[in-house]
Structure formats: C-alpha cells, structure tokens
Tab-separated table of C-alpha atoms in Angstrom:
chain	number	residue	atom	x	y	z
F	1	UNK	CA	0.000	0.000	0.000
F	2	UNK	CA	2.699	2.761	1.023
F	3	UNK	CA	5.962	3.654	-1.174
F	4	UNK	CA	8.316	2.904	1.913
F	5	UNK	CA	10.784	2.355	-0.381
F	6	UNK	CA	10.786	6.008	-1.763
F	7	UNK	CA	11.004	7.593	1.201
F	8	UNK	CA	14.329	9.586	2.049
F	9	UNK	CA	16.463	8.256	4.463
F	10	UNK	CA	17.134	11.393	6.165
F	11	UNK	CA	13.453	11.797	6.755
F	12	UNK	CA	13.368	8.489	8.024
F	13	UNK	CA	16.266	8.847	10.378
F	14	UNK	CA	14.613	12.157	11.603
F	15	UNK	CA	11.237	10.711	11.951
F	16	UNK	CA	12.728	7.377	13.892
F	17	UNK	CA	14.632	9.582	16.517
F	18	UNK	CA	11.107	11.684	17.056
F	19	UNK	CA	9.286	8.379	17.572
F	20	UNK	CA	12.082	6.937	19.856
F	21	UNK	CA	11.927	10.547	21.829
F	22	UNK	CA	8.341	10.254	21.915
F	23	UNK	CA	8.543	6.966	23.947
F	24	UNK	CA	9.911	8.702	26.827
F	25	UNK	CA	7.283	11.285	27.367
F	26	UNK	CA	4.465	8.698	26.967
F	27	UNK	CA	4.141	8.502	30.896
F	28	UNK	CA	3.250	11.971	30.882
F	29	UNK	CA	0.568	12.181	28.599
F	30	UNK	CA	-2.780	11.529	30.310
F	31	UNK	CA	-4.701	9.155	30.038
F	32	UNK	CA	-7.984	8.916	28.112
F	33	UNK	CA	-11.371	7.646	29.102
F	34	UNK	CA	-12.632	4.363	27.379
F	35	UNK	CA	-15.715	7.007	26.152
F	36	UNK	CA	-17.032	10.371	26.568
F	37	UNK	CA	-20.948	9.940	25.736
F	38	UNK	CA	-23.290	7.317	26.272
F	39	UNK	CA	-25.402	8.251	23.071
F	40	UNK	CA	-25.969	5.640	20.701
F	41	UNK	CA	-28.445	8.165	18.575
F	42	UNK	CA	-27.188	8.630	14.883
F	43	UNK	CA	-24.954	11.636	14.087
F	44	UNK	CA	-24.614	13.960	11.190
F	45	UNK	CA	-21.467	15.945	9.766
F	46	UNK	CA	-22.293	18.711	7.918
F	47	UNK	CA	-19.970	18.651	4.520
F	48	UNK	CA	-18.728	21.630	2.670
F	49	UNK	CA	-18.321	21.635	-1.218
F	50	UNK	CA	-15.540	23.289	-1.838
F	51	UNK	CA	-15.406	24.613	-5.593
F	52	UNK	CA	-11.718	25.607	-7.300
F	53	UNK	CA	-12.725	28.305	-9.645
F	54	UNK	CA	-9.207	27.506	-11.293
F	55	UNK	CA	-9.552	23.856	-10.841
F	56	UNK	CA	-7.578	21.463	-13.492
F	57	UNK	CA	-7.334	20.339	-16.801
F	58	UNK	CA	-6.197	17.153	-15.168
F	59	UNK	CA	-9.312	15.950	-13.964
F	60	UNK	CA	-9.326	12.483	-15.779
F	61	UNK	CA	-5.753	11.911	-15.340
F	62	UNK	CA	-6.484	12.356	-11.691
F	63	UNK	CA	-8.869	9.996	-11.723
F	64	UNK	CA	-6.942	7.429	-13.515
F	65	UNK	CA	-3.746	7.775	-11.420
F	66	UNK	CA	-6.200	7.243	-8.436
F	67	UNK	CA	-7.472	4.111	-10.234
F	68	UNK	CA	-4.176	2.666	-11.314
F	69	UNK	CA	-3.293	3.412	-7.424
F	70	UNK	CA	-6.223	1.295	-6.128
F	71	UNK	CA	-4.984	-1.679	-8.737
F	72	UNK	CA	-1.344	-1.492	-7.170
F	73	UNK	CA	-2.326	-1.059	-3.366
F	74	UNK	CA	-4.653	-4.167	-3.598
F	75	UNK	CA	-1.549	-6.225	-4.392
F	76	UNK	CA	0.290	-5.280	-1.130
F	77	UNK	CA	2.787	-2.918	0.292
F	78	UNK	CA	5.184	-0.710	-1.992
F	79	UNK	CA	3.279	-1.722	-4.932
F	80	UNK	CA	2.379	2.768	-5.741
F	81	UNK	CA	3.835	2.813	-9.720
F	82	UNK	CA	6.180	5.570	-9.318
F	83	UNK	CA	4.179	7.072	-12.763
F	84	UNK	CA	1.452	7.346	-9.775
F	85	UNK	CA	3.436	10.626	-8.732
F	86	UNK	CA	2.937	12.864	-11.574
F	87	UNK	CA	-0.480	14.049	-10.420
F	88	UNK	CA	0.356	14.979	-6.874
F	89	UNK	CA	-2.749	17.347	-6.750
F	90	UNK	CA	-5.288	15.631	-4.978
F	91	UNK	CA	-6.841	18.253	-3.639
F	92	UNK	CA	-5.833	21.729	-5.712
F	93	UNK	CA	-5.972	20.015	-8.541
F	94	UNK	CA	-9.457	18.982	-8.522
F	95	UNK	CA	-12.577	21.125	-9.717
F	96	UNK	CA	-15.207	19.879	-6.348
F	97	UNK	CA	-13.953	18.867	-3.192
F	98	UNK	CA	-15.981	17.405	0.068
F	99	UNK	CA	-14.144	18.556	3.389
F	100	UNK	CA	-15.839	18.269	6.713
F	101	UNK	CA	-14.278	19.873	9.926
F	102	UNK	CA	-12.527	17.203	12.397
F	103	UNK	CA	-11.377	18.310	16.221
F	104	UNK	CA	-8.002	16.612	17.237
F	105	UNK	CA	-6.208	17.136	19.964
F	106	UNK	CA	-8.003	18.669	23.980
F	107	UNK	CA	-7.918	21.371	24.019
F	108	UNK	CA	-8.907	20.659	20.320
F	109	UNK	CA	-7.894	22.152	17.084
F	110	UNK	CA	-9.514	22.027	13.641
F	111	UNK	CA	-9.073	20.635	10.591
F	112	UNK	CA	-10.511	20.859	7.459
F	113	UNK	CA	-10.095	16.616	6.147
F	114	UNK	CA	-11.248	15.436	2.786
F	115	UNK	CA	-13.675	12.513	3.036
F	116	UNK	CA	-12.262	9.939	1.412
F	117	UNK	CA	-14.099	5.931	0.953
F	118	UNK	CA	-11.360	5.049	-0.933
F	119	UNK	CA	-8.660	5.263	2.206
F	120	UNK	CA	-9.200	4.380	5.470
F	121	UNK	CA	-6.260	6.305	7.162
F	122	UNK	CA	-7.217	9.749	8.960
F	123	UNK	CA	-4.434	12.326	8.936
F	124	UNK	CA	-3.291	16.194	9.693
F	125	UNK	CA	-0.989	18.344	9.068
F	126	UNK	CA	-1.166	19.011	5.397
F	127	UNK	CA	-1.464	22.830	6.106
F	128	UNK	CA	0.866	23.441	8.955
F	129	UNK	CA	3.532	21.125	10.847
F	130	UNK	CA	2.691	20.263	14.239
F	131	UNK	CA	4.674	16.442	14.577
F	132	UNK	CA	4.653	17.026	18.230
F	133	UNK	CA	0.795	17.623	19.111
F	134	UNK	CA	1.388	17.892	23.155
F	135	UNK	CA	-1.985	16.714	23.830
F	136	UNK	CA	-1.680	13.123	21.748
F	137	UNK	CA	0.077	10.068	22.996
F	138	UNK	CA	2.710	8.647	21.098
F	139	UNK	CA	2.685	5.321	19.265
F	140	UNK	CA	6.618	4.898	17.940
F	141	UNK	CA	5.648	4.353	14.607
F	142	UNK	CA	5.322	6.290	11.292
F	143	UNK	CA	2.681	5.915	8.995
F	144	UNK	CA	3.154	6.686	5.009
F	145	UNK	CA	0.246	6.181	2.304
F	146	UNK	CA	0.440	7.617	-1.254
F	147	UNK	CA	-3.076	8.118	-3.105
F	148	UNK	CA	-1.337	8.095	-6.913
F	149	UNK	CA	-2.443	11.337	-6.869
F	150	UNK	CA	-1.061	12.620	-3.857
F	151	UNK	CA	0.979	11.246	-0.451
F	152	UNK	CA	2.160	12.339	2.948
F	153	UNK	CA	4.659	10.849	5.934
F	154	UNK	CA	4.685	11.722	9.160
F	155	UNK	CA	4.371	10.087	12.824
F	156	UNK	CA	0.935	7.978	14.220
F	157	UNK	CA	-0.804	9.306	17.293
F	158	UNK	CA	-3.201	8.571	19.594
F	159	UNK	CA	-5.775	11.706	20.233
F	160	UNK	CA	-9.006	12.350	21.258
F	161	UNK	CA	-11.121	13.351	18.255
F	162	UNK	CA	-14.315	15.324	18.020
F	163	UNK	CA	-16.247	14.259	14.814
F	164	UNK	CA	-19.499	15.884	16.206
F	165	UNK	CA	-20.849	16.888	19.766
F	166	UNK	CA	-21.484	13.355	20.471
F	167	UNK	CA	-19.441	11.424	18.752
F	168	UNK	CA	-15.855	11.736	20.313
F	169	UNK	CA	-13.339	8.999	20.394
F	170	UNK	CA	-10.838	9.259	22.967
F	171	UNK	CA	-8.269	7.383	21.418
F	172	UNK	CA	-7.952	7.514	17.515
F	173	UNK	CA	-4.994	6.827	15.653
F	174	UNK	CA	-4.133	9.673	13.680
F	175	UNK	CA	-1.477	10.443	11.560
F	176	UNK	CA	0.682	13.406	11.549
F	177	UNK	CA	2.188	14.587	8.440
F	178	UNK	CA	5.967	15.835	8.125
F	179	UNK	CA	5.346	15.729	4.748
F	180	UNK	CA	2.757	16.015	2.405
F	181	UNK	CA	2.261	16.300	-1.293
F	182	UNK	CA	-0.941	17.431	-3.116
F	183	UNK	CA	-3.029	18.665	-0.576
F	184	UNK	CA	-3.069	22.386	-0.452
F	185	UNK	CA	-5.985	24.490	0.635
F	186	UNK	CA	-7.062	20.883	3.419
F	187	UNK	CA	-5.214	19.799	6.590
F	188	UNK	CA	-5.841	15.860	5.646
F	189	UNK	CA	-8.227	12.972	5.228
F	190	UNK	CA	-10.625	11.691	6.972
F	191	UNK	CA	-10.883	8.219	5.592
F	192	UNK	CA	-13.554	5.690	6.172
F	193	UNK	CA	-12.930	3.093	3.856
F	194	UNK	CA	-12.555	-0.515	4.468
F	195	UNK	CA	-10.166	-0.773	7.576
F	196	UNK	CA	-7.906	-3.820	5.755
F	197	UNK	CA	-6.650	-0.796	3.475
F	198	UNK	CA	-4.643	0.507	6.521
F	199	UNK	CA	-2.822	-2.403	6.712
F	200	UNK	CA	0.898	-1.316	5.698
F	201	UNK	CA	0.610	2.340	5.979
F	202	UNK	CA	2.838	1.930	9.229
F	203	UNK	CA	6.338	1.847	8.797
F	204	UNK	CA	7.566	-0.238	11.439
F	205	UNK	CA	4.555	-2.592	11.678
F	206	UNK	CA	3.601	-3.029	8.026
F	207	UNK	CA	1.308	-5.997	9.402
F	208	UNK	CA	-0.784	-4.077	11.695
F	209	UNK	CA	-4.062	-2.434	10.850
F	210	UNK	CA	-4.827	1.201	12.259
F	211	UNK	CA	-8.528	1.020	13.311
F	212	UNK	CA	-10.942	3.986	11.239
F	213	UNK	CA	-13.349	6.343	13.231
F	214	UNK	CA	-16.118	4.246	12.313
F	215	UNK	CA	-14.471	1.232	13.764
F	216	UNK	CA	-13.324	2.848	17.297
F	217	UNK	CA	-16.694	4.638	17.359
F	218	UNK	CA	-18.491	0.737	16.973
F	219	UNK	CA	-16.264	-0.411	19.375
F	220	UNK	CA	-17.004	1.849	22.254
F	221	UNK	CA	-20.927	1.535	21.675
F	222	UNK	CA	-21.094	5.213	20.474
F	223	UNK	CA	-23.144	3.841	17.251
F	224	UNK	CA	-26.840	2.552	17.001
F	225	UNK	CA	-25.579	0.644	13.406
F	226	UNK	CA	-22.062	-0.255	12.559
F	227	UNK	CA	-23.086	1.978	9.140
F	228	UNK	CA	-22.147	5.373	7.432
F	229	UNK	CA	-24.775	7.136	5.467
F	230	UNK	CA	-23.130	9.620	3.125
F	231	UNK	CA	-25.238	12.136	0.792
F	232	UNK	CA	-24.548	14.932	-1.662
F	233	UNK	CA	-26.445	17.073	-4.009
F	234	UNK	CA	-25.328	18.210	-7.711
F	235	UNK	CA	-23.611	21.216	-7.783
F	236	UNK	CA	-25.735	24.672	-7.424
F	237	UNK	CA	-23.981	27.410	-5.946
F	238	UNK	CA	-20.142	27.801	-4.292
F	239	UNK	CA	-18.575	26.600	-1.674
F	240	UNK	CA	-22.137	25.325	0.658
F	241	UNK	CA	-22.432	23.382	2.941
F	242	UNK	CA	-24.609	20.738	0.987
F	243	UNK	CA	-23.326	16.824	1.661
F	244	UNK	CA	-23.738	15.257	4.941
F	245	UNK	CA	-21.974	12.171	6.863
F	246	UNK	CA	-24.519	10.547	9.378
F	247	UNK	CA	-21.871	7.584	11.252
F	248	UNK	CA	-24.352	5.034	13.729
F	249	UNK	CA	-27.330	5.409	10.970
F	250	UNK	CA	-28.954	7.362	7.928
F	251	UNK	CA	-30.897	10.433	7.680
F	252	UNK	CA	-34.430	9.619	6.212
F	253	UNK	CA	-34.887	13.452	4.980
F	254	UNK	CA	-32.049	13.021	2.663
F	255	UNK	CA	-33.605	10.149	0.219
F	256	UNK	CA	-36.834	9.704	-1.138
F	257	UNK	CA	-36.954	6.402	-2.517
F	258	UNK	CA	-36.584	2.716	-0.904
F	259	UNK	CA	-32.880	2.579	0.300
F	260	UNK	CA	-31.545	-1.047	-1.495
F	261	UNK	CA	-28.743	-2.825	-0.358
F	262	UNK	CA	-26.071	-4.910	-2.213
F	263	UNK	CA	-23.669	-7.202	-0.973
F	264	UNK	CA	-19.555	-6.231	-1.502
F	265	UNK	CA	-18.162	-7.549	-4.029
F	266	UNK	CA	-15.607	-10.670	-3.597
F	267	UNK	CA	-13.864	-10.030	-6.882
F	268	UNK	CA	-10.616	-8.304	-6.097
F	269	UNK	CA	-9.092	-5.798	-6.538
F	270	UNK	CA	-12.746	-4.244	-6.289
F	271	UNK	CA	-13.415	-6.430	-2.953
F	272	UNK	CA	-10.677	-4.431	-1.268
F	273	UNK	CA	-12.621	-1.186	-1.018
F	274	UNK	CA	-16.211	-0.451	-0.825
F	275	UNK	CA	-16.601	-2.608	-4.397
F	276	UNK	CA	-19.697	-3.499	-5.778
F	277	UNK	CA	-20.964	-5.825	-8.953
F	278	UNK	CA	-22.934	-4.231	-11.464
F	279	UNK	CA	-24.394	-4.198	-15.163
F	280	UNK	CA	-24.690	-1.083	-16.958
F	281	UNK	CA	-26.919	-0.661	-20.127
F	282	UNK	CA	-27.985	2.485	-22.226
F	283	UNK	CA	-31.198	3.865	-23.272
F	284	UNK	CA	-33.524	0.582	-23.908
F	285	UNK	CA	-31.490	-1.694	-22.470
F	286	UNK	CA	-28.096	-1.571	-25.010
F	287	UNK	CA	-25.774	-3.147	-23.523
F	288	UNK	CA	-22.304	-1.074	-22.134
F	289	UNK	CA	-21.392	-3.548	-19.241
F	290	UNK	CA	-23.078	-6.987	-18.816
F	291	UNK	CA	-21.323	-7.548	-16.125
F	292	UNK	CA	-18.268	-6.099	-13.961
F	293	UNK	CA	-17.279	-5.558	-10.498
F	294	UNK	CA	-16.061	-1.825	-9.139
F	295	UNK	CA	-16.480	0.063	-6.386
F	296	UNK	CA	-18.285	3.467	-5.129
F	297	UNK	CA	-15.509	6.160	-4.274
F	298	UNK	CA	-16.329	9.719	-2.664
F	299	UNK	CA	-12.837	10.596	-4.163
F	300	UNK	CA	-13.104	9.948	-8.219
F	301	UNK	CA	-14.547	13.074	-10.060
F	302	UNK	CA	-15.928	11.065	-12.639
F	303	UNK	CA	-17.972	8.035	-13.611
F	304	UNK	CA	-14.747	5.615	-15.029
F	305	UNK	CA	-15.660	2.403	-17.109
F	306	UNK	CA	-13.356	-0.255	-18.703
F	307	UNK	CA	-12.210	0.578	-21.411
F	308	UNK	CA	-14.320	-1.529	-23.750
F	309	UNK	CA	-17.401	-0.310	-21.848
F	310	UNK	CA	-16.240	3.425	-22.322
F	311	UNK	CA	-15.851	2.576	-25.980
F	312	UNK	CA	-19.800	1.095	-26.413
F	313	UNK	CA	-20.974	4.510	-24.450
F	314	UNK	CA	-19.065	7.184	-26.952
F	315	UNK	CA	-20.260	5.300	-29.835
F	316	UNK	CA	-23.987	4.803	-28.428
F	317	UNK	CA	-23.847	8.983	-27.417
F	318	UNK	CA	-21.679	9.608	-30.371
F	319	UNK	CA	-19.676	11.978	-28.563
F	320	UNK	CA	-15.742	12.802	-29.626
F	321	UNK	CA	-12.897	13.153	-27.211
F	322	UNK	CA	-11.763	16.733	-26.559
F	323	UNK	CA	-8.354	17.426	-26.523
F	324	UNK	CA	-8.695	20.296	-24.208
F	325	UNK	CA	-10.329	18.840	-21.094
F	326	UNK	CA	-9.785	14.930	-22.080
F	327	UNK	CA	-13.306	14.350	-21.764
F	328	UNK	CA	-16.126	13.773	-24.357
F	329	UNK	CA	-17.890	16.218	-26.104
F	330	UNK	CA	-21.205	16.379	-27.743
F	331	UNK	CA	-23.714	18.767	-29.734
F	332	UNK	CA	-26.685	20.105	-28.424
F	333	UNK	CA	-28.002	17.813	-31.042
F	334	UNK	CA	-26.567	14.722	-29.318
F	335	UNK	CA	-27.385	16.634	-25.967
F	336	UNK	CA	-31.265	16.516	-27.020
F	337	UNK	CA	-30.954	12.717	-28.218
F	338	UNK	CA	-28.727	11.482	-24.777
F	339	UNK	CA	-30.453	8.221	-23.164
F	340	UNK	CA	-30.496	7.408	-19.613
F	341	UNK	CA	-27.584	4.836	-18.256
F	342	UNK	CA	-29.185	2.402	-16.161
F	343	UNK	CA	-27.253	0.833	-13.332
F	344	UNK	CA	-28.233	-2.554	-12.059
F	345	UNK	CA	-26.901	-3.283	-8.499
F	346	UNK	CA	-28.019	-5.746	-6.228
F	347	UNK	CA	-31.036	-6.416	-8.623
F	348	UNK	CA	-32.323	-2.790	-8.430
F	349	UNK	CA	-31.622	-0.282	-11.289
F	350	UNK	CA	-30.563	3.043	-10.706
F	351	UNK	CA	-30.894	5.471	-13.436
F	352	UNK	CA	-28.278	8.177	-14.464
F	353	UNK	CA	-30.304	10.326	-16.332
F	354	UNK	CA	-29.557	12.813	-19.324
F	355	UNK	CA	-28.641	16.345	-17.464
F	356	UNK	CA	-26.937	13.772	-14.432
F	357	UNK	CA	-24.163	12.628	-17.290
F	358	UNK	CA	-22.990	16.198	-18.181
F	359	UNK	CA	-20.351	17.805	-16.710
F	360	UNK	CA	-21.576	20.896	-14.701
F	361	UNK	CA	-21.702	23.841	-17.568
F	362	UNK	CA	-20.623	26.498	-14.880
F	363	UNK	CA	-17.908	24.497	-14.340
F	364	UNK	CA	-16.838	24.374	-17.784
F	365	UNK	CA	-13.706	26.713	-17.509
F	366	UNK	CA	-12.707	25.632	-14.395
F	367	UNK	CA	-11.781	22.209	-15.889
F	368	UNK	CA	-10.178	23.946	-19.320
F	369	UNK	CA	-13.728	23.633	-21.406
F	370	UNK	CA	-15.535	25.769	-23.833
F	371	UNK	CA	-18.246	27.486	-21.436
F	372	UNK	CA	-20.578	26.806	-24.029
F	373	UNK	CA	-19.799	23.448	-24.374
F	374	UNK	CA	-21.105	20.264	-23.210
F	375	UNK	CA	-18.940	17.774	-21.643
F	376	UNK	CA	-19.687	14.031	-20.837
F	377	UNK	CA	-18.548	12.739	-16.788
F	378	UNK	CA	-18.275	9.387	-18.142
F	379	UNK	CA	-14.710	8.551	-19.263
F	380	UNK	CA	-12.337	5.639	-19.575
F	381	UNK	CA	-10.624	3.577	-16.889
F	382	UNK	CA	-7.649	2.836	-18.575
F	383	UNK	CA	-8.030	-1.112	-18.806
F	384	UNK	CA	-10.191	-3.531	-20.556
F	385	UNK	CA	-13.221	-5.419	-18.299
F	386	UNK	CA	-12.234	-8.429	-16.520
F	387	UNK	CA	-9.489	-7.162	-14.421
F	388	UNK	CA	-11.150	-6.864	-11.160
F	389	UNK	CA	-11.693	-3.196	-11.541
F	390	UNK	CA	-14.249	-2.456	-14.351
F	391	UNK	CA	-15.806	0.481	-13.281
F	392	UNK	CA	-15.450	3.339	-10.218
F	393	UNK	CA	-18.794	5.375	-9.551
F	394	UNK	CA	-17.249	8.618	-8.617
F	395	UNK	CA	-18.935	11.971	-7.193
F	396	UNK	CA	-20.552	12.119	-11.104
F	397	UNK	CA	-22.949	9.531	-9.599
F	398	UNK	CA	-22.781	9.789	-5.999
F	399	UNK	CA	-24.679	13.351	-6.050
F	400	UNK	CA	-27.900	11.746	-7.519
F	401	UNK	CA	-27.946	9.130	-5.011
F	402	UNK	CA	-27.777	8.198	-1.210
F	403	UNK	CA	-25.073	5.991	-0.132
F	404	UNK	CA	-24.622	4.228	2.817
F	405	UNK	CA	-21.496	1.703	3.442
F	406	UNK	CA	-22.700	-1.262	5.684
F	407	UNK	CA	-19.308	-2.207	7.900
F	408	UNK	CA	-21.070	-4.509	10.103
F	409	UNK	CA	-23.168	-6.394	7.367
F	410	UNK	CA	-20.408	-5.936	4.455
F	411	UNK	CA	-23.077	-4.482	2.039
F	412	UNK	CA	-23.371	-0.758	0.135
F	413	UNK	CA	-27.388	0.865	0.197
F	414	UNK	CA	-28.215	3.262	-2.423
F	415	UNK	CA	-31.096	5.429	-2.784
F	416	UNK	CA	-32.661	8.223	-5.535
F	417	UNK	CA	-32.965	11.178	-3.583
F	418	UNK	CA	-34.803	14.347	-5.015
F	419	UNK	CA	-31.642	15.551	-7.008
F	420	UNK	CA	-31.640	11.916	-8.720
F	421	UNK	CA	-33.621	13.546	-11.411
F	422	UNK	CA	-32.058	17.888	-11.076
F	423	UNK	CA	-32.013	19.177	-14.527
F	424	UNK	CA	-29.029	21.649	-12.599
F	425	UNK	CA	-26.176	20.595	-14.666
C-alpha cells in the first residue's frame, strides 16, 4: 500500500529519533477515558463543497492515477507505480472537493479533512507542521500512504477526536504529516474506507491495521448501526455546505426512494474497497457492461468504465474526445438525443439520467472547457473489463444518489434522492 521504499532516508532517520523521543514522554501524557458519551443516537457531519474556480485540466488523469493506485495497493505494500506521482494534486488540482471539519487534539484544534471511501487512514498536518501535538500520545511508529495522486509521511498518534458533539473517540490513531504532497488548501483525510486498506501504511509494523473512526466509534458503543450514510447534491452554488456524513445510521430526509442494499463484491481488486458488482446498459437496455465488479468512491470526479465499456458509451452517445479537457464532447443535437444509463446493483436499477451525465456547464472553464460546451462525466478507466476493476462510480454519480457503506453487514445501500432527477447541470 505505502511507497516505503521512496522515502528519504534522512526523513526516516529524523522521523525514527522523534518516535524513539516520543517513547519517553508517553508517561506523561494523560490518560484517556474508554468514552465520553453514552449516546448511541445517529450523528450527522455537515460537509462543505468546496469549488476551485481555477480547478484542473487534469481531472481524468487524476482519476486514472487514483485508479491505477487502487490496482497497485490491492496487491500489497510498496506496490504505488512511481508514474502514480505525476499528479500529486489531490486536492488543488481537482474542480469539487468534500471537506468536513474534524477536532483533534483537547484542548482541540480544527481541521478541514477530505472525506475519502477510498482510504481508510485519517491524517493532519497538510497545512501546517505540528509532529509534536502535546496533547496526543505517542505510538513509535510512522505511517506513510500515497493516493497516486497525492501522499504524505509523518508520525501515528493517539488523540481524542471530536467528529461531532457526540461522537468523540478518545483514542484515535491519527497520523501526523511531516510531509505532504498534493493537498493544499485541506489539513488531511478523513478516511472511512474498508479498515484492511490501513494495513501497511505503518512503517515499522507493516502488518498491523490502524482502526478507522467508524471502527473505534463501533467499538465503544457510540453507534446505534455499525453503518455510514453519506449524501450529496449536484452542484448549485459555491462553496455550501450541501453533503452530509450521518456515522451510527442514515438520515431519512435526505432520500426519497426505498434505500436497497447490495452485498460487496468478492472479486478483487474491487473487494478491497467499498466494491460493488454491477451491469450497466444504455437507453432501452443496449448493452455497455453486462457484467463487472467496481467500487463506489467519494474521491473519483468522474464516472470511469473499462475501457471496452467506455468505448460502447461514446459510440452509443456519439460523442468525440476533446483534446482540451480529455473528456467527451457532444452537440446540443446529441445533448437533445442522450439516453439514460441504467445501473443494475443488487437487482435494483438506478438510473443516471440525461442532465446527471454532463459535466456541470458552470464548471466548464474551471476544468479547461468551452463554457458553451457540453462535456460528458463518463470517461475511460484505462483497462479492458475483466481485471477486477471495471468500473469506479465517482462523485458524477454519488450526487444523484444516497449511499450508505454497511461495515457490520459488508453491504453498500443506495437510494434516488430528489436531485436523482435535477435538470441543474
């Protein structure tokens, strides 16, 4: 999972003799009660979408170093392709980011984390370097992860965290950077992904797992279900507060049809992360992907299909690849004539409909676009079906539909919600 073998030996030195340092003040730090609230009622994070008016032109190559990432880290420790590294923007680079604000530390301080499904690691520092953090107990170890699109090192720590009044964990291992690549304008992640994903992000115990929020908050009964609900809304004005995370249960207000659940994949790599199997067809029923398996990721832009899948969709839409943005193009015309995709997971069918498969217009320049033209979010993957990792149903679908990511049961819900069918794009 984690370049180790990149990582400068000076650095390494420096961060060793911090850790070893550490281990003699660890008698001093206090210690933490096993929890702070008896509530086992459902609680909600407020997110705010956070829109780059400069954004990228390197939105699909983002996305497809991400991908190629989540191909190498399924097959194990310092597996990152070193190509990975040449779109260290994960954060400034994109057009639409989620952040939600995180308390670490008592007394606490802020920080603005991505949420992220497709990690499971939560770390600070990404604005401003604070390795010591008086008020967190030391752990001797240093944790690395790189994200293809973006990395950090620095030193785990144990420290109360504050998701939400409510919902604080006394002890969660957090990282804190020393450095960190890609993530200007946040302070971290805030990952709540599958918790085997950890596994090899520490340096000196490459076997051990680092437990996620979601996990310590199970553990110490703060949560009614061992679930995350997670919704978001197409894009209508800058910078709001819009999405919502809702750890322990889901928020009924925020969907309006039956919520569905599927079972996670067991195809890997897919089965690694919050994966999923699905068909995908086009208009009346064309065919674009009989079958594949994939997963659901809060941090891919846009809706990436196999190759050979990608290649049945631009000749069904008859769109043409712009060289500008990297994404497909089409006419008014073509707009006019676009079909719904239909998504079959779990038996149910979820339907992507004509405005939901554009790029947002008023986004246009922000990605390197025409502002007058019209832009498809479905793009290629990079690789042919059958490898494991046919598809990833980025934020181009998540913002029609409620999610919800099952730890306890090992299963993914989705749901329309009343921006399933927004003509807003």
């Amino acid at each position: 999972m984690v370049r180790t073998h990149t990582l400068h030996a000076p650095l390494l030195l420096l961060l060793c003799s911090v850790a070893a340092s550490h281990q003699s003040l660890a008698l001093n730090v206090r210690s933490y009660p096993s929890s702070t609230t008896d509530s086992k009622t459902p609680v909600a994070l407020s997110l705010a979408r956070n829109v780059n008016a400069t954004g990228s032109r390197n939105v699909l190559k983002l996305d497809q170093a991400r991908a190629q990432a989540f191909r190498a880290r399924a097959r194990g420790p310092n597996q990152i392709p070193s190509n990975a590294a040449a779109f260290n923007d994960e954060a400034t680079g994109r057009v639409v980011t989620y952040t939600v604000n995180v308390a670490v530390g008592n007394p606490p301080t802020s920080y603005n984390l991505l949420i992220d499904t497709g990690s499971s690691n939560t770390w600070v520092g990404a604005a401003s370097l604070d390795l010591f953090h008086p008020s967190c107990q030391p752990t001797n170890d240093i944790v690395a992860v790189s994200y293809g699109s973006g990395s950090f090192i620095g030193l785990e720590k144990l420290c109360e965290v504050t998701l939400v009044e409510g919902l604080t964990i006394p002890e969660q291992s957090v990282g804190v950077a020393a450095i960190s690549k890609g993530f200007n304008g946040v302070d971290g992640i805030l990952g709540i992904g599958p918790v085997d994903l950890t596994q090899g992000t520490l340096v000196l115990e490459s076997e051990k797992e680092v437990p996620t929020v979601t996990d310590n908050a199970q553990k110490l009964g703060l949560l009614t279900e061992y679930i995350v609900g997670i919704s978001f809304e197409p894009l209508n004005q800058d910078n709001e507060t819009n999405g919502e995370l809702t750890f322990g249960g889901v928020n009924h207000s925020k969907f309006n049809g039956t919520l569905n659940y599927a079972p996670l994949t067991k195809v890997s790599p897919a089965s690694k992360y919050v994966g999923i199997d699905q068909k995908i067809t086009y208009g009346e029923g064309q065919p674009v992907m009989p079958s594949g398996s994939g997963i659901l990721d809060t941090g891919t832009t846009l809706i990436l299909l196999a190759t050979d899948a990608f290649d049945k969709y631009k000749n069904y839409t008859g769109a043409q690849l712009d060289n500008d943005t990297g994404l497909l193009r089409i006419t008014p015309e073509q707009y006019a004539n676009l079909k719904s995709l239909q998504f079959t997971i779990g038996g149910v069918s979820y339907e992507l409909t004509q405005n939901a498969q554009i790029w947002p217009r008023t986004l246009n320049a922000a990605m390197g676009g025409d502002p007058e033209g019209i832009y498809l979010i479905v793009n290629d993957l990079g690789q042919i079906s059958g490898s494991g990792l046919d598809f990833i149903n980025g934020m181009g679908f998540l913002e029609r539909f409620y999610m919800v990511y099952d730890v306890g049961n090992s299963r993914a819900g989705l749901a329309t919600t009343p921006f399933t069918y927004a003509t807003t794009n």
